[in-house]
Short mmCIF file of C-alpha atoms and ligand atoms in Angstrom, two decimals:
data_model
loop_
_atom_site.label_atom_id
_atom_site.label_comp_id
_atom_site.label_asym_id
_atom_site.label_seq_id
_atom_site.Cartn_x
_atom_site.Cartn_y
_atom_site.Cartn_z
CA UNK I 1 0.00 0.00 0.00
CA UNK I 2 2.04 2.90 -1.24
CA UNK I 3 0.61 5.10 2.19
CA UNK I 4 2.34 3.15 4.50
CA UNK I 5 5.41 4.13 6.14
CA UNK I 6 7.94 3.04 8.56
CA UNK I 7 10.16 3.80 11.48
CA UNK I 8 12.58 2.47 13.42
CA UNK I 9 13.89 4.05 16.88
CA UNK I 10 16.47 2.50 18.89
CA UNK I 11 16.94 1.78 22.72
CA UNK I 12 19.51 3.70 24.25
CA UNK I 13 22.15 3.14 27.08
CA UNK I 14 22.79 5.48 29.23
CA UNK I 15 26.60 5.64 29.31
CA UNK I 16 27.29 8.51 31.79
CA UNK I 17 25.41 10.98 33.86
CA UNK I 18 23.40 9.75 36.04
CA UNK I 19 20.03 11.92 36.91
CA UNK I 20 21.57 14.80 34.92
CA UNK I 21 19.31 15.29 32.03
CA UNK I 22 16.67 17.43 34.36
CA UNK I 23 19.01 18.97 35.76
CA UNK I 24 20.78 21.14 33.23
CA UNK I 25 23.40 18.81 32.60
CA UNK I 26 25.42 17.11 29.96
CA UNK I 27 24.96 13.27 29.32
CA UNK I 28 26.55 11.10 27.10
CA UNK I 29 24.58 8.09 25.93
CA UNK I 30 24.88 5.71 23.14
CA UNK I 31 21.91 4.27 20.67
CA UNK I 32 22.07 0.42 20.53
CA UNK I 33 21.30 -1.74 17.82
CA UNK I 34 18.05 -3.15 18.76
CA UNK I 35 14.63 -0.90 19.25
CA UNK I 36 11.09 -0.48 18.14
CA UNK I 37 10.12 -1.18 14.69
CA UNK I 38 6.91 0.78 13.62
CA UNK I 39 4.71 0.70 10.86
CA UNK I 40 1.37 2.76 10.00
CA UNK I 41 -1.02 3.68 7.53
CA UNK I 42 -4.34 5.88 7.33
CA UNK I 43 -7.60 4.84 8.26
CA UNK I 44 -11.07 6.42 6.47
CA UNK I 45 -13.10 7.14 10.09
CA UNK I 46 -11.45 9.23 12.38
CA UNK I 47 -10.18 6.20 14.68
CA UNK I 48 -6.68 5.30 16.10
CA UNK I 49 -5.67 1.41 16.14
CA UNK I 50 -2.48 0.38 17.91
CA UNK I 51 -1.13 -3.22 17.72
CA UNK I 52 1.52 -4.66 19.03
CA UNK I 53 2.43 -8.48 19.24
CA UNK I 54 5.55 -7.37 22.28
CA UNK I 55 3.13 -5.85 24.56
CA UNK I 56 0.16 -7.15 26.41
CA UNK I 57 -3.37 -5.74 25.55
CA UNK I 58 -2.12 -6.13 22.00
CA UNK I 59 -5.17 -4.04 20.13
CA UNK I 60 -6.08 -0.59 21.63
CA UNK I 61 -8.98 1.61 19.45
CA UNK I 62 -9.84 4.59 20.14
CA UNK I 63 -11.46 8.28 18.41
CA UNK I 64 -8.55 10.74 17.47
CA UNK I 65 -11.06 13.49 18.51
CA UNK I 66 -11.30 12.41 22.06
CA UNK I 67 -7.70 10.73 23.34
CA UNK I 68 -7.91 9.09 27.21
CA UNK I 69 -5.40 7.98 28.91
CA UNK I 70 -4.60 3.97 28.86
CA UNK I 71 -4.54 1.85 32.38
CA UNK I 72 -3.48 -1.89 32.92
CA UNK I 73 -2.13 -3.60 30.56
CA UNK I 74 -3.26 -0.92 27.29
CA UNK I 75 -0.76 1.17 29.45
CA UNK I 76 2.05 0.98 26.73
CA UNK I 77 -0.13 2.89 23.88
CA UNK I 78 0.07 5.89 26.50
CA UNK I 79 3.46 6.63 24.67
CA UNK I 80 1.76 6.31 21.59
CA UNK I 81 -1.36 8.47 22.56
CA UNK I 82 1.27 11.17 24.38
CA UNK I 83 2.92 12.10 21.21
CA UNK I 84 -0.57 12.37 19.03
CA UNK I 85 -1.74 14.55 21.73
CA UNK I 86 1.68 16.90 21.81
CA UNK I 87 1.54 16.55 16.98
CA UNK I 88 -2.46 17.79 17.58
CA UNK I 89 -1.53 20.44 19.84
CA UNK I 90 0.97 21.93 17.39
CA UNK I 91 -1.21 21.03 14.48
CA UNK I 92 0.99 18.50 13.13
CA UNK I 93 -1.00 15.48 13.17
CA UNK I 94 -2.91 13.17 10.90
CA UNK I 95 -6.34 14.32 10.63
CA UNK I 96 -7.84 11.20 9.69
CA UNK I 97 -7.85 7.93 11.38
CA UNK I 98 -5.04 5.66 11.32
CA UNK I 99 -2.93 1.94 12.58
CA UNK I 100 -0.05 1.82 13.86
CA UNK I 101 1.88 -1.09 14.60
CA UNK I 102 5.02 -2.04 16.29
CA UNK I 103 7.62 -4.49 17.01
CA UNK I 104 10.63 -4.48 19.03
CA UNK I 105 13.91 -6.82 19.36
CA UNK I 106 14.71 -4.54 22.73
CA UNK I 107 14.28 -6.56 26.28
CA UNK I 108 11.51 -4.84 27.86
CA UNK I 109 12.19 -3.12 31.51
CA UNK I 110 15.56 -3.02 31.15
CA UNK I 111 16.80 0.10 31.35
CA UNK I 112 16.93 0.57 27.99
CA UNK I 113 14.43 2.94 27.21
CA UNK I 114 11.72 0.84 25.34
CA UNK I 115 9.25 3.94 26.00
CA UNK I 116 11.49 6.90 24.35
CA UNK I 117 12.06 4.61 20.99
CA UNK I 118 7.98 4.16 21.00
CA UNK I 119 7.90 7.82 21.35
CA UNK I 120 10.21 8.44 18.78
CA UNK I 121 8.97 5.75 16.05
CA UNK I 122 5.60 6.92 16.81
CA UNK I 123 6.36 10.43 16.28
CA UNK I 124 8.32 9.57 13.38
CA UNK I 125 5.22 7.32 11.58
CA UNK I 126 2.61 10.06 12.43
CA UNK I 127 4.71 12.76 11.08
CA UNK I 128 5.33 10.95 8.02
CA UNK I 129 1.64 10.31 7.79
CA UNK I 130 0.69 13.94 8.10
CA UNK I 131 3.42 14.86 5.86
CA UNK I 132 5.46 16.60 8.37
CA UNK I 133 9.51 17.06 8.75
CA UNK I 134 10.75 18.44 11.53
CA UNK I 135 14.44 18.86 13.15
CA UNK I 136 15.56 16.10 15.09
CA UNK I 137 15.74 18.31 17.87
CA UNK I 138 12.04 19.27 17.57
CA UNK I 139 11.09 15.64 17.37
CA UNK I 140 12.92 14.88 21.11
CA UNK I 141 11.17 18.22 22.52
CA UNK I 142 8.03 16.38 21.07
CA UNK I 143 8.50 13.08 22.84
CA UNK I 144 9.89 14.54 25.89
CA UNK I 145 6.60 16.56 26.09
CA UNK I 146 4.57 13.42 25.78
CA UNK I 147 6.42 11.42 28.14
CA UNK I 148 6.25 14.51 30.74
CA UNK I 149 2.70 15.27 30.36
CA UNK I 150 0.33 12.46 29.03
CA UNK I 151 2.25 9.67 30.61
CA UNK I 152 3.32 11.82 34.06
CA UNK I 153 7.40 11.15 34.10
CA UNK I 154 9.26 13.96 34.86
CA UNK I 155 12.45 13.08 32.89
CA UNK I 156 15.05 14.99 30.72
CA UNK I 157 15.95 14.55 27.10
CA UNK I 158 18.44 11.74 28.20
CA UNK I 159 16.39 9.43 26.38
CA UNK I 160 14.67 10.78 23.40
CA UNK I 161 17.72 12.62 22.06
CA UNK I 162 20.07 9.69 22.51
CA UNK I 163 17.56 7.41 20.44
CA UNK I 164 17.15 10.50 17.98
CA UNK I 165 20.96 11.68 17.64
CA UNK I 166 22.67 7.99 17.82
CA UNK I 167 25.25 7.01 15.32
CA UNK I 168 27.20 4.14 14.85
CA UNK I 169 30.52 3.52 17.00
CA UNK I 170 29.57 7.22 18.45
CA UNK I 171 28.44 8.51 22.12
CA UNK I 172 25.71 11.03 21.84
CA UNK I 173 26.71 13.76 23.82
CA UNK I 174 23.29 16.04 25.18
CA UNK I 175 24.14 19.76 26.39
CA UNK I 176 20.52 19.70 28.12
CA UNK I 177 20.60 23.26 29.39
CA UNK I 178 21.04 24.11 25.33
CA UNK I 179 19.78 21.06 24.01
CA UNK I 180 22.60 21.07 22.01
CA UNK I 181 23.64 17.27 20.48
CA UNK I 182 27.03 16.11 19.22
CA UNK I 183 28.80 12.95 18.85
CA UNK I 184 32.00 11.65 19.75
CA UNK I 185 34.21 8.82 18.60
CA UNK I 186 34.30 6.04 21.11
CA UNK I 187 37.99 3.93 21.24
CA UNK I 188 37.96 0.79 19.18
CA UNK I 189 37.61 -2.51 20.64
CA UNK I 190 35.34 -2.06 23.25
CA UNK I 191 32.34 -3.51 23.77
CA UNK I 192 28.86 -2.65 25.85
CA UNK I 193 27.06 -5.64 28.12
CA UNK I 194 23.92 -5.21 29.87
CA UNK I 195 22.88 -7.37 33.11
CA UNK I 196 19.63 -7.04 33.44
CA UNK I 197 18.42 -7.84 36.96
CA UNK I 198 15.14 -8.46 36.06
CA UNK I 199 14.19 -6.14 38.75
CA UNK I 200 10.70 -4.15 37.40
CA UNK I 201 12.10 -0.84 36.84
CA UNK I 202 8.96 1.23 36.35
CA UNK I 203 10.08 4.52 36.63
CA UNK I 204 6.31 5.72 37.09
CA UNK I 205 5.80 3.76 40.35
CA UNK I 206 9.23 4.19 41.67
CA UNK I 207 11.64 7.02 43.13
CA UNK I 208 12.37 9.01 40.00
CA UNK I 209 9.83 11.84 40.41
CA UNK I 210 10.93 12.13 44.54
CA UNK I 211 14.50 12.45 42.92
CA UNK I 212 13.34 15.11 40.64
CA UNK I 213 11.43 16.96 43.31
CA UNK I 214 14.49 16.71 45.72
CA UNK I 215 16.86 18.04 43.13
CA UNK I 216 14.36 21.07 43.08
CA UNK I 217 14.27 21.52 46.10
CA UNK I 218 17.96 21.46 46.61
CA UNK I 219 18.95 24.08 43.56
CA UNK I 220 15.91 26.41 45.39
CA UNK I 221 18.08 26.21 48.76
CA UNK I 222 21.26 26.88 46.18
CA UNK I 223 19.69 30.02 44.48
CA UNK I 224 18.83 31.72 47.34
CA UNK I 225 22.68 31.83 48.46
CA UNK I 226 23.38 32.61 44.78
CA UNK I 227 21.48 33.47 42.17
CA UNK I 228 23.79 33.33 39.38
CA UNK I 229 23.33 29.71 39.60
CA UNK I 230 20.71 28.49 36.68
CA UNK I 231 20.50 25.01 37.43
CA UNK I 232 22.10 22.21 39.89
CA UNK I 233 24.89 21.13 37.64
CA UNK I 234 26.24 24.44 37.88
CA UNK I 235 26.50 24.18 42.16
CA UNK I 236 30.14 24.26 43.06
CA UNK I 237 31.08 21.40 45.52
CA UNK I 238 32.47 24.36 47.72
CA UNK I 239 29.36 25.72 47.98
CA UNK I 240 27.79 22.81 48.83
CA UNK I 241 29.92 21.39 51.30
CA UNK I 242 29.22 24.98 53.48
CA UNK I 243 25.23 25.35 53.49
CA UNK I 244 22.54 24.05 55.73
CA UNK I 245 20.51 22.10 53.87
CA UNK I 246 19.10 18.52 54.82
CA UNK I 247 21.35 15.59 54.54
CA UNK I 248 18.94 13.80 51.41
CA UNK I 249 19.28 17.51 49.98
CA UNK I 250 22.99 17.87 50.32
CA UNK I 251 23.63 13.90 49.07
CA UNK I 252 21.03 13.98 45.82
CA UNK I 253 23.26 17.13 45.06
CA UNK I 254 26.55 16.29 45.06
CA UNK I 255 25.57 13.46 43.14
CA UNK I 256 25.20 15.76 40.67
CA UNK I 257 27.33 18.39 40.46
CA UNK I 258 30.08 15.09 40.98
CA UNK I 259 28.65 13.12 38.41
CA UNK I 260 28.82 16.71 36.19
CA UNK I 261 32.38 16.62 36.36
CA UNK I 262 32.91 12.89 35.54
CA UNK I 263 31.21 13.40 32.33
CA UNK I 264 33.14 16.43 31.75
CA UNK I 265 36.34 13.95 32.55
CA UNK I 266 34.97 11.37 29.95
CA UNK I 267 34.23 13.64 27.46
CA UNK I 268 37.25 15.45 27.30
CA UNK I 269 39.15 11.98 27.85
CA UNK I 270 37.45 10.62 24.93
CA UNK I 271 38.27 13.40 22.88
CA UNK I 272 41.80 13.37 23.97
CA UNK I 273 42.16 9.78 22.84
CA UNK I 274 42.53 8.46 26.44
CA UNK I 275 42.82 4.50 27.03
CA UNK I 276 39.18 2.80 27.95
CA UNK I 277 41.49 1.52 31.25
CA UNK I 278 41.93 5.21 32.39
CA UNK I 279 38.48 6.40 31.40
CA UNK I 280 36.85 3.00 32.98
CA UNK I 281 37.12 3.57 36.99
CA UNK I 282 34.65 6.80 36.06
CA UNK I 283 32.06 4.90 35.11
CA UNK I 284 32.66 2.73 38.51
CA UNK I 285 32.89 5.89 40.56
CA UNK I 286 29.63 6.88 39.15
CA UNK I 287 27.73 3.75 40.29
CA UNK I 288 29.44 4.45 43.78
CA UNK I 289 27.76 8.07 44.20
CA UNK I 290 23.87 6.66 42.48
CA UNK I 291 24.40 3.87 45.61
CA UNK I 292 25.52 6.26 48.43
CA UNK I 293 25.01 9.85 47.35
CA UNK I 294 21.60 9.22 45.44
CA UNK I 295 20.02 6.02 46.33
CA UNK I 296 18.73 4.64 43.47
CA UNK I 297 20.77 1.74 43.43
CA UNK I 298 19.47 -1.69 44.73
CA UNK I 299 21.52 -4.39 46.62
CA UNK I 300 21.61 -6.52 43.20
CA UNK I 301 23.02 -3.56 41.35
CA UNK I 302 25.88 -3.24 43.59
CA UNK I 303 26.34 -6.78 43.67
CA UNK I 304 26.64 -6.71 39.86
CA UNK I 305 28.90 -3.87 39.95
CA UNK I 306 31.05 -5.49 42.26
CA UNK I 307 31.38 -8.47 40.54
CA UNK I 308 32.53 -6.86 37.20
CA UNK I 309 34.69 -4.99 38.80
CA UNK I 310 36.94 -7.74 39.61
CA UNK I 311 37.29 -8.54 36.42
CA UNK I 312 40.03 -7.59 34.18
CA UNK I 313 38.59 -7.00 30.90
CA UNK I 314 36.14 -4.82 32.32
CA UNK I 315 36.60 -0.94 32.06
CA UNK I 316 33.92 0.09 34.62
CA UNK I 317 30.71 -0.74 35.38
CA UNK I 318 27.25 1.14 36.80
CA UNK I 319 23.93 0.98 37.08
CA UNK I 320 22.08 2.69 33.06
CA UNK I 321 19.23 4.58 33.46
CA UNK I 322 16.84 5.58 36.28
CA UNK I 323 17.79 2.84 38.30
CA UNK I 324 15.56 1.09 41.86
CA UNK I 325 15.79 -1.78 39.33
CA UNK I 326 16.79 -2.33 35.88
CA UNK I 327 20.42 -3.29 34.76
CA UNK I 328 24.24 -2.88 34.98
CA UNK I 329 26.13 -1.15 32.08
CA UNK I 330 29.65 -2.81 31.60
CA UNK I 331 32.25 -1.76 29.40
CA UNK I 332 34.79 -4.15 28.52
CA UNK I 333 37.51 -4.63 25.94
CA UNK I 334 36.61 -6.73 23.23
CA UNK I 335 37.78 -9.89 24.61
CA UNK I 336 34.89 -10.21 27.34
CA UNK I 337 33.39 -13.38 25.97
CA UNK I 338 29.73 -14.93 26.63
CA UNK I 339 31.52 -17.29 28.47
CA UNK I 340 33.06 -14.41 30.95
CA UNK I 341 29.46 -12.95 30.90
CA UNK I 342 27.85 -16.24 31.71
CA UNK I 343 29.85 -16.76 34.41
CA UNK I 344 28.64 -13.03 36.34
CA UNK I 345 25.53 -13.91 35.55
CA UNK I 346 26.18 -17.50 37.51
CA UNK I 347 27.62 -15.38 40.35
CA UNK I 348 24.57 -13.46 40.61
CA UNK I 349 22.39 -16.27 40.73
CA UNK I 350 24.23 -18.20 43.28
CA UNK I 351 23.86 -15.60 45.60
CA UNK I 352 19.90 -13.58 44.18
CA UNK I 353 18.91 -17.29 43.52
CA UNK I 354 17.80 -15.75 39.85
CA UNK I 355 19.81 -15.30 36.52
CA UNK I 356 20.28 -12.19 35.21
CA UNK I 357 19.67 -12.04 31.38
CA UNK I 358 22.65 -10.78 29.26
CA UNK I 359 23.34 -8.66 25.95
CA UNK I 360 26.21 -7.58 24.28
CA UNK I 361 24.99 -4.14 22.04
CA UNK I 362 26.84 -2.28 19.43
CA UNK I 363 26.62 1.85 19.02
CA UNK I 364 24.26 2.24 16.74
CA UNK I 365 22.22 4.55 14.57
CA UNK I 366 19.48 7.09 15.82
CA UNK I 367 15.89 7.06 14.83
CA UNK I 368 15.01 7.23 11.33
CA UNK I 369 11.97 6.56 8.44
CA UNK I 370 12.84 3.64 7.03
CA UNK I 371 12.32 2.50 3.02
CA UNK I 372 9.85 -0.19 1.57
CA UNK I 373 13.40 -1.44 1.17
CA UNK I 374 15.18 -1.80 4.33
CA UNK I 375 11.91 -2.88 6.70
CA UNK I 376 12.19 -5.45 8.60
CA UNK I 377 8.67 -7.51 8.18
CA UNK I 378 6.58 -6.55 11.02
CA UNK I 379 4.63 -9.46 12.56
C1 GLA S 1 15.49 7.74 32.93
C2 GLA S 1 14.88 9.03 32.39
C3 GLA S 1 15.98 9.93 31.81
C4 GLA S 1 17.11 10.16 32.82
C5 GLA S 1 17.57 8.83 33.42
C6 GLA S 1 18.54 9.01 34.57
O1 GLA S 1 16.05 6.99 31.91
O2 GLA S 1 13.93 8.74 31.41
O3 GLA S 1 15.43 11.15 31.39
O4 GLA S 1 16.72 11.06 33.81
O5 GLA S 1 16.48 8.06 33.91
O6 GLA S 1 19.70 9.61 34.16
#
């Protein structure tokens, strides 16, 4: 049918910068090679359909002229609905009816941001449909928007622009303050593994928007002592070390401003042409401060952390993503085999009496329409 199109939109690890996004920070994170598929087409009445064989509640329908939010297990097509909602808003979206369908190869509740690449191949499809373009960095404002207000996370561009901006063998590095994007080149022979704990990250239900709210809270203590400072990142430690503020206030900030400079480190490192081995122990220092400084770590996420640590072809190693749950990022040289991997994941088990699942991921491309071509069949 010559109006169908396609999308693809991958999942996203977050490599460094932990919790920075909404702050003002910079982040570095890298697109992976697996994501959300999506395909669509218009519809004569003015109805939605969303299908998806990886979710549960597989058929959602629905009016385009009246959108309501999705509970249970329709809950997934709330990323779908959230960025229809933010394309009507601005005008932008299909005024007739239409189905939309997609798959993924991404493991769900991983940390890997399954919900920005819906976002984005949704936004993507409609756009398409609609006979839209816009900038890339119009299309993360756009999903961001959703996520914040239709599906109620308060989260940064982390995401979104990472799964928007990737490219192959490249870290995505996000200026969020300017929402500025660039890439950088990472050093050969490495490779990314995820442990996934299995743990149900759902960053709805859990900590993230206390985090957000305490991060608030802390820059409004900040500002009043100086108002020059915009945003947390910009807090110097020696600042922070001298006001009264309460202890969870104090420790969710110097998370931050710490975390700030590691990236900062990395970046420059990277650029620099550093060895992973020197570059590494930041990644491990930044799982240290999310446990201690930030609590969003879990007992199995140090455990995991620990255990990689002691290994040698492993650079560092810390918690991706929002964390209370999720997975372990571990960058290793290239040598880290299955075999080394399996035998963590036996570790683990021995002592969470569960095995972690496993994946090795390559940098990858950002989000992108896709040709009649190139589609992967969508089942
Ligand atoms: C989640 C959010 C991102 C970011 C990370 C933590 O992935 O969606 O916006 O805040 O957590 O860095």
């Amino acid at each position: 049918m010559n109006n169908t199109v396609h999308a693809f939109a991958p999942g996203r690890i977050e490599f460094l910068g932990n919790h920075l996004d909404y702050n003002g920070g910079t982040v570095l994170g890298t697109a992976i090679n697996a994501g959300i598929y999506a395909v669509a087409q218009m519809e004569n009445e003015p109805t939605f359909h969303l299908r998806s064989k990886s979710f549960e509640g597989s058929v959602i329908s629905g009016s385009i002229e009246k959108l309501e939010k999705l509970s249970g297990d329709q809950s997934w097509g709330n990323y779908c609905l959230g960025v229809l909602k933010v394309l009507q808003d601005k005008n932008l979206a299909p005024t007739q009816g239409f189905s939309l369908t997609l798959r993924t190869d991404l493991p769900m509740s991983a940390g890997l941001s399954s919900s920005a690449a819906v976002e984005l191949a949704t936004a993507q499809c409609l756009l398409a449909l609609s006979k839209q373009s816009l900038p890339k960095e119009e299309l993360v404002n756009i999903c961001r928007q959703a996520e914040n207000e239709w599906v109620g996370l308060p989260c940064g561009i982390l995401d979104q622009g990472t799964s928007a901006f990737g490219e192959t063998n490249r870290v995505v590095q996000i200026d969020c303050a300017k929402e500025s994007y660039s890439t950088l080149p990472l050093p050969l022979r490495t490779s990314f593994w995820i442990f996934d704990t299995g743990i149900k990250h759902d960053l709805i239900d859990s900590h993230y928007g206390t985090r957000n709210q305490e991060c608030k809270d802390a820059l409004t203590i900040i500002q009043a002592l100086d108002g020059s400072i915009e945003c947390l990142t910009q807090c110097p430690v020696s600042l922070l070390q001298n006001i009264e503020i309460p202890e969870n206030l104090k420790k969710r900030a110097l998370h931050v401003v710490e975390e700030q400079a590691r990236v900062h480190r990395f970046s420059d490192g990277l650029q620099n042409k550093s060895l992973p081995l020197e570059l590494g122990p930041l990644l491990t220092a930044s799982h240290k401060s999310s446990s201690l400084n930030f609590e969003n770590s879990l007992p199995e996420l140090d455990f995991l952390v620990e255990e990689l640590r002691k290994e040698e072809k492993v650079f560092g190693a810390r918690l991706t993503g929002g964390g209370f749950g999720g997975a372990v990022l571990a960058w290793t040289s290239q040598d880290f085999s299955q075999a080394d991997a399996n035998l963590i994941a036996l570790e683990y088990e021995n002592e969470w009496k569960h095995k972690p699942n496993y994946h090795s991921f390559l940098p990858s491309k950002g989000a992108c329409l896709l040709d009649h071509s190139d589609v992967k069949l969508v089942n």
